[in-house]
Structures are given as structure tokens and as C-alpha cells.
Amino acid sequence: MHPWSLITPASRGIGLELARRLLRATSIPVVATARKDLDQTRENILTDLESNCEDRLSVLRVDVTDEDSMADAASACATQFDPKTNYLHLAFALPGLLFPEKSPTQIDAANALLTFQTNTLGPLLLLKHFSRFLPRKSTAISTHTDGLPPQAVWATMSARVGSIGDNRLGGWYSYRASKAGVNQITKTFDNHLRTAAAEKAIAIALHPGTVKTELSREFWGNVKEEKLFSAEFSAERLIEVVRGVGVKGRGKCWDWKGEEIPP
């Protein structure tokens, strides 16, 4: 069986750098997604990479607020990667949107709905359409996975502020709640994988720290320089965490240092 990987979305920020790092550090095909400008996304991912990376990269349209686009992308993957001979070894589900409500009076119903639709329902629907590509108990997963974790991993982007037990500051109501939902989805999906795949596939959630992306731009000035990460550094650390968590770390949320974040 031959492994492949999925990064969604990968048009910029952490997703873009994850796609680039997987192309550089592994030999498996990479499926990257974007809502629009697919050719530009492909060009950005391949910039300065060796020419042999080009044949391993596919860029598909996915908008996590449009389920049809996810279904279409999954169908394209099923055509490209025959499930009888291929399986999804590593998936990063990364959609994120933030409206920072500092008080209850700042909560806007439309913004809150879009936050949940993007941050929580988006990853949930990605599971609906792409989880079928993960290995099952009977799958003979590849032992030639240099640069990858030994078992298949579905990793969803969460955030430290999604932790209920670690919430000491309040605020950011819809974002916190949406990421708490991601953590519950991760645990629930991992329970499914325990039955369907045993130790051949796990699900985890990730916290990348504060990264210089459009999502966090408004807050860069409030973060110490040594705690404000580049997207390149974040991608490197997240891949290291995914490689090192192992089966014992399944169903949990892990930060960029490889430390568990409580629910």
C-alpha cells in the first residue's frame, strides 16, 4: 500500500509551509487545497523546491463552508489514489477564523455562525468526506515512511484557548467555543479509529502557538518576540509533534512543544 498526504487549506500561512515541508522531507504525494487561485497556490508551494516535487503535488479546490467542494475533492482523490493500493497517511485539517469578542456585547450572530461553520463544522465535514481514505485494521500500511509518523495521523488545528480547564482570561467567546468543539470532535473521531483502525490510525488536535499569519496579525504587538513564530518554524514543529506523539497520545490536543493541553 502506498501512502499520501492531505493539507487543507494550504494557500498560505501554516498550511502552505506544511505542504512545502512534506514535499521536501518525504517522498509521498501531497494533496493541497485552496478556496481559489489554485494555480497561484501551486506556484507558491513549489517556489524554490526541487523539480521532482512538482509531480507529487496536487492542488484541489476546497471551501470548508461549501460541502459540495469537499465531496468533489474527495472524489478526485479517490480517482487519483485507488483505495485498493493507496491510503491517507497524514492529514492536516487547518481551517481557522477569529472574531475576538472582548465582551458579550461584541458578539455578532453572523460572525459567530461563520466562526463555527469554519472552525468546527468545516473539520467535521472534512472527516465525513476524507476519513474513508485512512487505513483500516486490515490495511498493510507502508513501513517506508521517512519523515512521517509510523501510524497514520489525522491532525486538526485547535488552539490553547479552546481548553476549558485552561481558560483564565475569558473573552473570544465564539473562537474559544469553536476550538473546544474541535477538541471534542478529535476525541470522538479517535474513538472511532480505535475500533476501525486499531493502532494503524489516530486522531489528534494541535496548537501551533502564535504564528505570524493573517489570523493573528491584530495581536502580534501583544506577543513577546520569542513567542511569535514564523509559519516555517510552526510547520517544522507541528510535523515533529505529529511524528512523536505516538499511539499513547491519541485523542488529545498537543502544543507546538509536544506538551499536552488539557480539555
mmCIF file of C-alpha atoms in Angstrom:
data_model
loop_
_atom_site.group_PDB
_atom_site.id
_atom_site.type_symbol
_atom_site.label_atom_id
_atom_site.label_comp_id
_atom_site.label_asym_id
_atom_site.label_seq_id
_atom_site.Cartn_x
_atom_site.Cartn_y
_atom_site.Cartn_z
ATOM 1 C CA MET A 1 0.000 0.000 0.000
ATOM 2 C CA HIS A 2 1.206 3.467 -0.899
ATOM 3 C CA PRO A 3 0.736 6.465 1.438
ATOM 4 C CA TRP A 4 -0.303 10.014 0.529
ATOM 5 C CA SER A 5 -0.961 13.193 2.485
ATOM 6 C CA LEU A 6 -3.567 15.962 2.672
ATOM 7 C CA ILE A 7 -3.170 19.586 3.797
ATOM 8 C CA THR A 8 -6.334 21.660 3.803
ATOM 9 C CA PRO A 9 -6.185 24.581 3.314
ATOM 10 C CA ALA A 10 -2.646 25.196 2.019
ATOM 11 C CA SER A 11 -2.956 28.513 0.213
ATOM 12 C CA ARG A 12 -0.959 30.495 2.785
ATOM 13 C CA GLY A 13 0.469 30.511 6.298
ATOM 14 C CA ILE A 14 0.985 27.266 8.157
ATOM 15 C CA GLY A 15 -0.772 25.122 5.551
ATOM 16 C CA LEU A 16 1.442 26.428 2.763
ATOM 17 C CA GLU A 17 4.593 25.718 4.771
ATOM 18 C CA LEU A 18 3.377 22.252 5.791
ATOM 19 C CA ALA A 19 2.884 21.361 2.126
ATOM 20 C CA ARG A 20 6.353 22.640 1.260
ATOM 21 C CA ARG A 21 7.997 20.781 4.131
ATOM 22 C CA LEU A 22 6.282 17.486 3.316
ATOM 23 C CA LEU A 23 7.381 17.772 -0.309
ATOM 24 C CA ARG A 24 10.964 18.440 0.788
ATOM 25 C CA ALA A 25 11.219 15.951 3.640
ATOM 26 C CA THR A 26 9.200 12.976 2.351
ATOM 27 C CA SER A 27 8.690 11.114 -0.897
ATOM 28 C CA ILE A 28 4.894 10.763 -0.758
ATOM 29 C CA PRO A 29 2.274 12.606 -2.836
ATOM 30 C CA VAL A 30 0.815 15.760 -1.286
ATOM 31 C CA VAL A 31 -2.742 16.954 -1.904
ATOM 32 C CA ALA A 32 -3.090 20.641 -1.030
ATOM 33 C CA THR A 33 -6.329 22.616 -1.141
ATOM 34 C CA ALA A 34 -7.360 26.224 -1.609
ATOM 35 C CA ARG A 35 -10.656 28.073 -1.950
ATOM 36 C CA LYS A 36 -9.485 29.946 -5.054
ATOM 37 C CA ASP A 37 -6.400 30.780 -7.123
ATOM 38 C CA LEU A 38 -5.320 27.142 -7.406
ATOM 39 C CA ASP A 39 -2.560 27.871 -9.912
ATOM 40 C CA GLN A 40 -1.101 30.570 -7.672
ATOM 41 C CA THR A 41 -1.251 28.249 -4.675
ATOM 42 C CA ARG A 42 0.606 25.595 -6.618
ATOM 43 C CA GLU A 43 3.243 28.109 -7.690
ATOM 44 C CA ASN A 44 3.694 29.360 -4.120
ATOM 45 C CA ILE A 45 4.107 25.844 -2.732
ATOM 46 C CA LEU A 46 6.663 24.848 -5.365
ATOM 47 C CA THR A 47 8.774 28.030 -5.200
ATOM 48 C CA ASP A 48 12.463 27.101 -4.852
ATOM 49 C CA LEU A 49 11.682 23.397 -4.404
ATOM 50 C CA GLU A 50 13.407 20.732 -6.481
ATOM 51 C CA SER A 51 11.739 19.871 -9.774
ATOM 52 C CA ASN A 52 10.923 16.317 -8.644
ATOM 53 C CA CYS A 53 8.416 17.767 -6.152
ATOM 54 C CA GLU A 54 6.141 19.008 -8.924
ATOM 55 C CA ASP A 55 4.821 15.599 -9.911
ATOM 56 C CA ARG A 56 3.938 14.778 -6.302
ATOM 57 C CA LEU A 57 1.773 17.861 -5.725
ATOM 58 C CA SER A 58 -1.932 18.126 -6.498
ATOM 59 C CA VAL A 59 -3.952 21.243 -5.712
ATOM 60 C CA LEU A 60 -7.730 20.918 -5.391
ATOM 61 C CA ARG A 61 -10.486 23.387 -4.601
ATOM 62 C CA VAL A 62 -11.955 23.058 -1.123
ATOM 63 C CA ASP A 63 -14.055 25.649 0.692
ATOM 64 C CA VAL A 64 -14.979 24.369 4.160
ATOM 65 C CA THR A 65 -18.201 26.391 4.055
ATOM 66 C CA ASP A 66 -19.200 24.545 0.857
ATOM 67 C CA GLU A 67 -19.730 20.828 1.404
ATOM 68 C CA ASP A 68 -20.059 20.136 -2.314
ATOM 69 C CA SER A 69 -16.471 21.303 -2.821
ATOM 70 C CA MET A 70 -15.298 18.806 -0.195
ATOM 71 C CA ALA A 71 -17.247 15.987 -1.797
ATOM 72 C CA ASP A 72 -15.815 16.852 -5.217
ATOM 73 C CA ALA A 73 -12.251 16.957 -3.866
ATOM 74 C CA ALA A 74 -12.713 13.612 -2.137
ATOM 75 C CA SER A 75 -13.981 12.102 -5.380
ATOM 76 C CA ALA A 76 -10.909 13.436 -7.178
ATOM 77 C CA CYS A 77 -8.678 11.840 -4.538
ATOM 78 C CA ALA A 78 -10.474 8.507 -4.911
ATOM 79 C CA THR A 79 -9.730 8.635 -8.639
ATOM 80 C CA GLN A 80 -6.110 9.660 -8.166
ATOM 81 C CA PHE A 81 -5.382 7.257 -5.298
ATOM 82 C CA ASP A 82 -7.044 3.891 -5.789
ATOM 83 C CA PRO A 83 -8.118 2.855 -2.258
ATOM 84 C CA LYS A 84 -7.135 -0.724 -3.058
ATOM 85 C CA THR A 85 -3.482 0.283 -3.332
ATOM 86 C CA ASN A 86 -3.250 3.656 -1.546
ATOM 87 C CA TYR A 87 -4.185 5.114 1.825
ATOM 88 C CA LEU A 88 -4.100 8.505 3.551
ATOM 89 C CA HIS A 89 -1.151 8.528 5.958
ATOM 90 C CA LEU A 90 -1.125 12.126 7.160
ATOM 91 C CA ALA A 91 -3.847 14.761 7.096
ATOM 92 C CA PHE A 92 -3.767 18.309 8.425
ATOM 93 C CA ALA A 93 -7.197 19.960 8.725
ATOM 94 C CA LEU A 94 -6.365 23.624 9.318
ATOM 95 C CA PRO A 95 -9.326 25.959 8.726
ATOM 96 C CA GLY A 96 -9.389 28.909 11.090
ATOM 97 C CA LEU A 97 -11.305 32.163 11.581
ATOM 98 C CA LEU A 98 -11.239 34.583 14.539
ATOM 99 C CA PHE A 99 -13.521 37.421 15.619
ATOM 100 C CA PRO A 100 -12.091 38.493 19.019
ATOM 101 C CA GLU A 101 -15.098 39.441 21.147
ATOM 102 C CA LYS A 102 -13.757 41.063 24.342
ATOM 103 C CA SER A 103 -17.176 41.282 25.978
ATOM 104 C CA PRO A 104 -20.585 39.650 25.468
ATOM 105 C CA THR A 105 -21.904 42.860 23.892
ATOM 106 C CA GLN A 106 -19.463 42.404 20.987
ATOM 107 C CA ILE A 107 -20.876 39.025 19.962
ATOM 108 C CA ASP A 108 -22.316 39.228 16.466
ATOM 109 C CA ALA A 109 -24.610 36.381 15.457
ATOM 110 C CA ALA A 110 -23.476 36.253 11.825
ATOM 111 C CA ASN A 111 -19.778 36.334 12.756
ATOM 112 C CA ALA A 112 -20.245 33.689 15.435
ATOM 113 C CA LEU A 113 -22.101 31.438 12.999
ATOM 114 C CA LEU A 114 -19.339 31.837 10.416
ATOM 115 C CA THR A 115 -16.734 31.057 13.100
ATOM 116 C CA PHE A 116 -18.403 27.764 13.973
ATOM 117 C CA GLN A 117 -19.052 26.963 10.325
ATOM 118 C CA THR A 118 -15.350 27.430 9.535
ATOM 119 C CA ASN A 119 -13.557 26.236 12.673
ATOM 120 C CA THR A 120 -15.805 23.393 13.828
ATOM 121 C CA LEU A 121 -18.233 22.268 11.144
ATOM 122 C CA GLY A 122 -15.525 22.586 8.484
ATOM 123 C CA PRO A 123 -13.198 19.995 10.069
ATOM 124 C CA LEU A 124 -16.212 17.815 10.877
ATOM 125 C CA LEU A 125 -17.255 17.717 7.216
ATOM 126 C CA LEU A 126 -13.666 17.094 6.139
ATOM 127 C CA LEU A 127 -13.830 13.979 8.318
ATOM 128 C CA LYS A 128 -17.087 12.994 6.673
ATOM 129 C CA HIS A 129 -15.585 13.057 3.186
ATOM 130 C CA PHE A 130 -11.909 12.138 3.691
ATOM 131 C CA SER A 131 -11.775 9.757 6.654
ATOM 132 C CA ARG A 132 -12.595 6.846 4.334
ATOM 133 C CA PHE A 133 -9.069 7.105 2.940
ATOM 134 C CA LEU A 134 -7.400 6.376 6.280
ATOM 135 C CA PRO A 135 -6.169 2.819 6.871
ATOM 136 C CA ARG A 136 -8.353 0.140 8.417
ATOM 137 C CA LYS A 137 -7.319 -2.723 10.650
ATOM 138 C CA SER A 138 -6.719 -4.862 7.568
ATOM 139 C CA THR A 139 -4.636 -2.251 5.723
ATOM 140 C CA ALA A 140 -0.991 -3.134 5.215
ATOM 141 C CA ILE A 141 0.435 0.301 5.927
ATOM 142 C CA SER A 142 3.793 1.252 4.466
ATOM 143 C CA THR A 143 6.964 0.788 6.506
ATOM 144 C CA HIS A 144 8.819 3.222 4.218
ATOM 145 C CA THR A 145 7.636 6.456 5.806
ATOM 146 C CA ASP A 146 10.798 8.501 6.303
ATOM 147 C CA GLY A 147 9.866 11.886 7.710
ATOM 148 C CA LEU A 148 6.368 10.673 8.662
ATOM 149 C CA PRO A 149 4.833 9.182 11.816
ATOM 150 C CA PRO A 150 4.794 5.369 11.986
ATOM 151 C CA GLN A 151 0.989 5.308 12.100
ATOM 152 C CA ALA A 152 -1.492 7.322 10.039
ATOM 153 C CA VAL A 153 -2.480 10.599 11.731
ATOM 154 C CA TRP A 154 -5.444 12.900 11.262
ATOM 155 C CA ALA A 155 -4.425 16.242 12.837
ATOM 156 C CA THR A 156 -6.881 19.109 13.265
ATOM 157 C CA MET A 157 -5.871 22.640 14.169
ATOM 158 C CA SER A 158 -7.132 23.635 17.583
ATOM 159 C CA ALA A 159 -5.884 26.344 19.961
ATOM 160 C CA ARG A 160 -4.864 26.671 23.593
ATOM 161 C CA VAL A 161 -7.845 28.960 24.150
ATOM 162 C CA GLY A 162 -10.084 26.021 23.234
ATOM 163 C CA SER A 163 -9.184 24.423 26.577
ATOM 164 C CA ILE A 164 -11.952 24.861 29.165
ATOM 165 C CA GLY A 165 -9.676 23.932 32.062
ATOM 166 C CA ASP A 166 -7.017 26.424 30.941
ATOM 167 C CA ASN A 167 -9.426 29.339 30.422
ATOM 168 C CA ARG A 168 -8.363 32.044 32.883
ATOM 169 C CA LEU A 169 -8.857 35.198 30.834
ATOM 170 C CA GLY A 170 -12.257 34.818 29.173
ATOM 171 C CA GLY A 171 -13.181 36.700 26.007
ATOM 172 C CA TRP A 172 -13.059 35.415 22.440
ATOM 173 C CA TYR A 173 -16.365 33.602 23.051
ATOM 174 C CA SER A 174 -17.093 32.147 19.622
ATOM 175 C CA TYR A 175 -13.459 31.293 18.837
ATOM 176 C CA ARG A 176 -12.912 29.556 22.193
ATOM 177 C CA ALA A 177 -16.127 27.596 21.870
ATOM 178 C CA SER A 178 -15.404 26.606 18.264
ATOM 179 C CA LYS A 179 -11.981 25.251 19.188
ATOM 180 C CA ALA A 180 -13.361 23.430 22.234
ATOM 181 C CA GLY A 181 -15.668 21.765 19.726
ATOM 182 C CA VAL A 182 -12.641 20.756 17.641
ATOM 183 C CA ASN A 183 -11.159 19.019 20.675
ATOM 184 C CA GLN A 184 -14.383 17.072 21.238
ATOM 185 C CA ILE A 185 -14.564 16.106 17.570
ATOM 186 C CA THR A 186 -10.959 14.906 17.740
ATOM 187 C CA LYS A 187 -11.628 12.687 20.737
ATOM 188 C CA THR A 188 -14.827 11.297 19.243
ATOM 189 C CA PHE A 189 -13.184 10.561 15.908
ATOM 190 C CA ASP A 190 -10.229 8.898 17.602
ATOM 191 C CA ASN A 191 -12.656 6.614 19.450
ATOM 192 C CA HIS A 192 -13.962 5.611 16.028
ATOM 193 C CA LEU A 193 -10.435 4.957 14.764
ATOM 194 C CA ARG A 194 -9.673 2.753 17.774
ATOM 195 C CA THR A 195 -12.388 0.435 16.514
ATOM 196 C CA ALA A 196 -11.905 0.863 12.771
ATOM 197 C CA ALA A 197 -8.108 1.008 12.550
ATOM 198 C CA ALA A 198 -6.766 -0.065 15.950
ATOM 199 C CA GLU A 199 -3.212 1.329 16.188
ATOM 200 C CA LYS A 200 -2.839 1.977 12.468
ATOM 201 C CA ALA A 201 -4.526 5.411 12.599
ATOM 202 C CA ILE A 202 -5.020 8.044 15.293
ATOM 203 C CA ALA A 203 -6.571 11.498 15.579
ATOM 204 C CA ILE A 204 -5.040 14.434 17.459
ATOM 205 C CA ALA A 205 -5.546 18.187 17.768
ATOM 206 C CA LEU A 206 -2.734 20.737 17.544
ATOM 207 C CA HIS A 207 -1.937 24.178 18.960
ATOM 208 C CA PRO A 208 0.722 25.967 16.873
ATOM 209 C CA GLY A 209 1.415 28.866 19.225
ATOM 210 C CA THR A 210 1.066 32.439 17.998
ATOM 211 C CA VAL A 211 2.140 32.465 14.358
ATOM 212 C CA LYS A 212 2.667 35.409 12.012
ATOM 213 C CA THR A 213 -0.398 34.779 9.871
ATOM 214 C CA GLU A 214 -3.393 36.918 8.949
ATOM 215 C CA LEU A 215 -5.414 35.182 11.685
ATOM 216 C CA SER A 216 -3.227 36.652 14.435
ATOM 217 C CA ARG A 217 -1.993 39.880 12.804
ATOM 218 C CA GLU A 218 -4.023 42.093 15.156
ATOM 219 C CA PHE A 219 -2.262 40.579 18.184
ATOM 220 C CA TRP A 220 1.383 40.492 17.100
ATOM 221 C CA GLY A 221 2.182 43.548 19.207
ATOM 222 C CA ASN A 222 0.982 41.824 22.373
ATOM 223 C CA VAL A 223 3.287 38.821 22.000
ATOM 224 C CA LYS A 224 6.939 38.641 23.028
ATOM 225 C CA GLU A 225 9.211 38.344 20.008
ATOM 226 C CA GLU A 226 10.497 34.916 21.076
ATOM 227 C CA LYS A 227 6.908 33.643 21.290
ATOM 228 C CA LEU A 228 5.838 34.950 17.886
ATOM 229 C CA PHE A 229 6.634 32.240 15.361
ATOM 230 C CA SER A 230 7.107 32.201 11.620
ATOM 231 C CA ALA A 231 4.886 29.890 9.609
ATOM 232 C CA GLU A 232 8.008 27.949 8.592
ATOM 233 C CA PHE A 233 9.002 27.322 12.213
ATOM 234 C CA SER A 234 5.450 26.372 13.163
ATOM 235 C CA ALA A 235 5.191 23.848 10.310
ATOM 236 C CA GLU A 236 8.502 22.289 11.328
ATOM 237 C CA ARG A 237 7.425 21.969 14.952
ATOM 238 C CA LEU A 238 3.948 20.597 14.164
ATOM 239 C CA ILE A 239 5.385 17.866 11.959
ATOM 240 C CA GLU A 240 7.813 16.947 14.740
ATOM 241 C CA VAL A 241 4.925 16.767 17.209
ATOM 242 C CA VAL A 242 2.871 14.595 14.855
ATOM 243 C CA ARG A 243 5.836 12.284 14.384
ATOM 244 C CA GLY A 244 6.481 11.978 18.112
ATOM 245 C CA VAL A 245 3.056 11.764 19.761
ATOM 246 C CA GLY A 246 2.532 8.070 19.062
ATOM 247 C CA VAL A 247 -0.446 5.906 19.857
ATOM 248 C CA LYS A 248 -0.327 6.844 23.562
ATOM 249 C CA GLY A 249 -1.043 10.442 22.627
ATOM 250 C CA ARG A 250 -4.117 9.750 20.527
ATOM 251 C CA GLY A 251 -7.328 11.728 21.003
ATOM 252 C CA LYS A 252 -5.600 14.636 22.761
ATOM 253 C CA CYS A 253 -4.563 18.197 21.990
ATOM 254 C CA TRP A 254 -0.820 18.911 21.770
ATOM 255 C CA ASP A 255 1.020 22.218 21.552
ATOM 256 C CA TRP A 256 3.999 23.073 19.375
ATOM 257 C CA LYS A 257 6.397 21.937 22.117
ATOM 258 C CA GLY A 258 4.821 18.498 22.268
ATOM 259 C CA GLU A 259 3.091 19.202 25.584
ATOM 260 C CA GLU A 260 -0.491 18.167 26.202
ATOM 261 C CA ILE A 261 -3.156 20.866 26.537
ATOM 262 C CA PRO A 262 -5.943 19.855 28.950
ATOM 263 C CA PRO A 263 -9.531 19.649 27.675
#
